[in-house]
Amino acid sequence: MKDGKPAGREASGKALFKFASGTLAALSGKAVKFEAKPTGVGRFSIELTTDSEPGAVGMSRQ
């Protein structure tokens, strides 16, 4: 922690999911953009987005 905020590095980039299962199965074979930010000691949040289905990661379809 530094000045009451999580200390650490932010990261961003692109990745290709050649194979995915479970909650990430919707990303199998897709390219994604990611942003990672520190949220606490030893913790971070990561946001994945695709051009074809924004917000579909980890959501169940009924």
Tab-separated table of C-alpha atoms in Angstrom, residues 6 8 10 13 18-21 24 26-28 36 44-49 51-52 55-56 58-59 62:
chain	number	residue	atom	x	y	z
A	6	PRO	CA	-2.868	-0.445	-3.575
A	8	GLY	CA	1.696	-2.174	-7.945
A	10	GLU	CA	-0.979	-1.768	-14.111
A	13	GLY	CA	-2.176	-5.877	-23.801
A	18	LYS	CA	-6.248	-21.019	-28.151
A	19	PHE	CA	-8.203	-23.181	-25.718
A	20	ALA	CA	-10.499	-22.209	-22.846
A	21	SER	CA	-12.928	-24.075	-20.609
A	24	LEU	CA	-13.846	-18.681	-20.097
A	26	ALA	CA	-16.749	-18.431	-24.674
A	27	LEU	CA	-13.248	-17.068	-25.411
A	28	SER	CA	-11.841	-20.262	-26.943
A	36	ALA	CA	-5.009	-5.577	-15.036
A	44	PHE	CA	-5.585	-7.615	-8.778
A	45	SER	CA	-8.539	-7.181	-11.086
A	46	ILE	CA	-8.429	-8.082	-14.746
A	47	GLU	CA	-10.879	-7.027	-17.432
A	48	LEU	CA	-11.089	-8.962	-20.694
A	49	THR	CA	-12.866	-7.615	-23.777
A	51	ASP	CA	-14.538	-7.105	-30.326
A	52	SER	CA	-17.289	-9.609	-31.077
A	55	GLY	CA	-19.198	-8.262	-21.578
A	56	ALA	CA	-19.823	-11.953	-22.352
A	58	GLY	CA	-17.965	-15.368	-17.337
A	59	MET	CA	-21.670	-14.777	-17.886
A	62	GLN	CA	-29.895	-19.132	-20.547
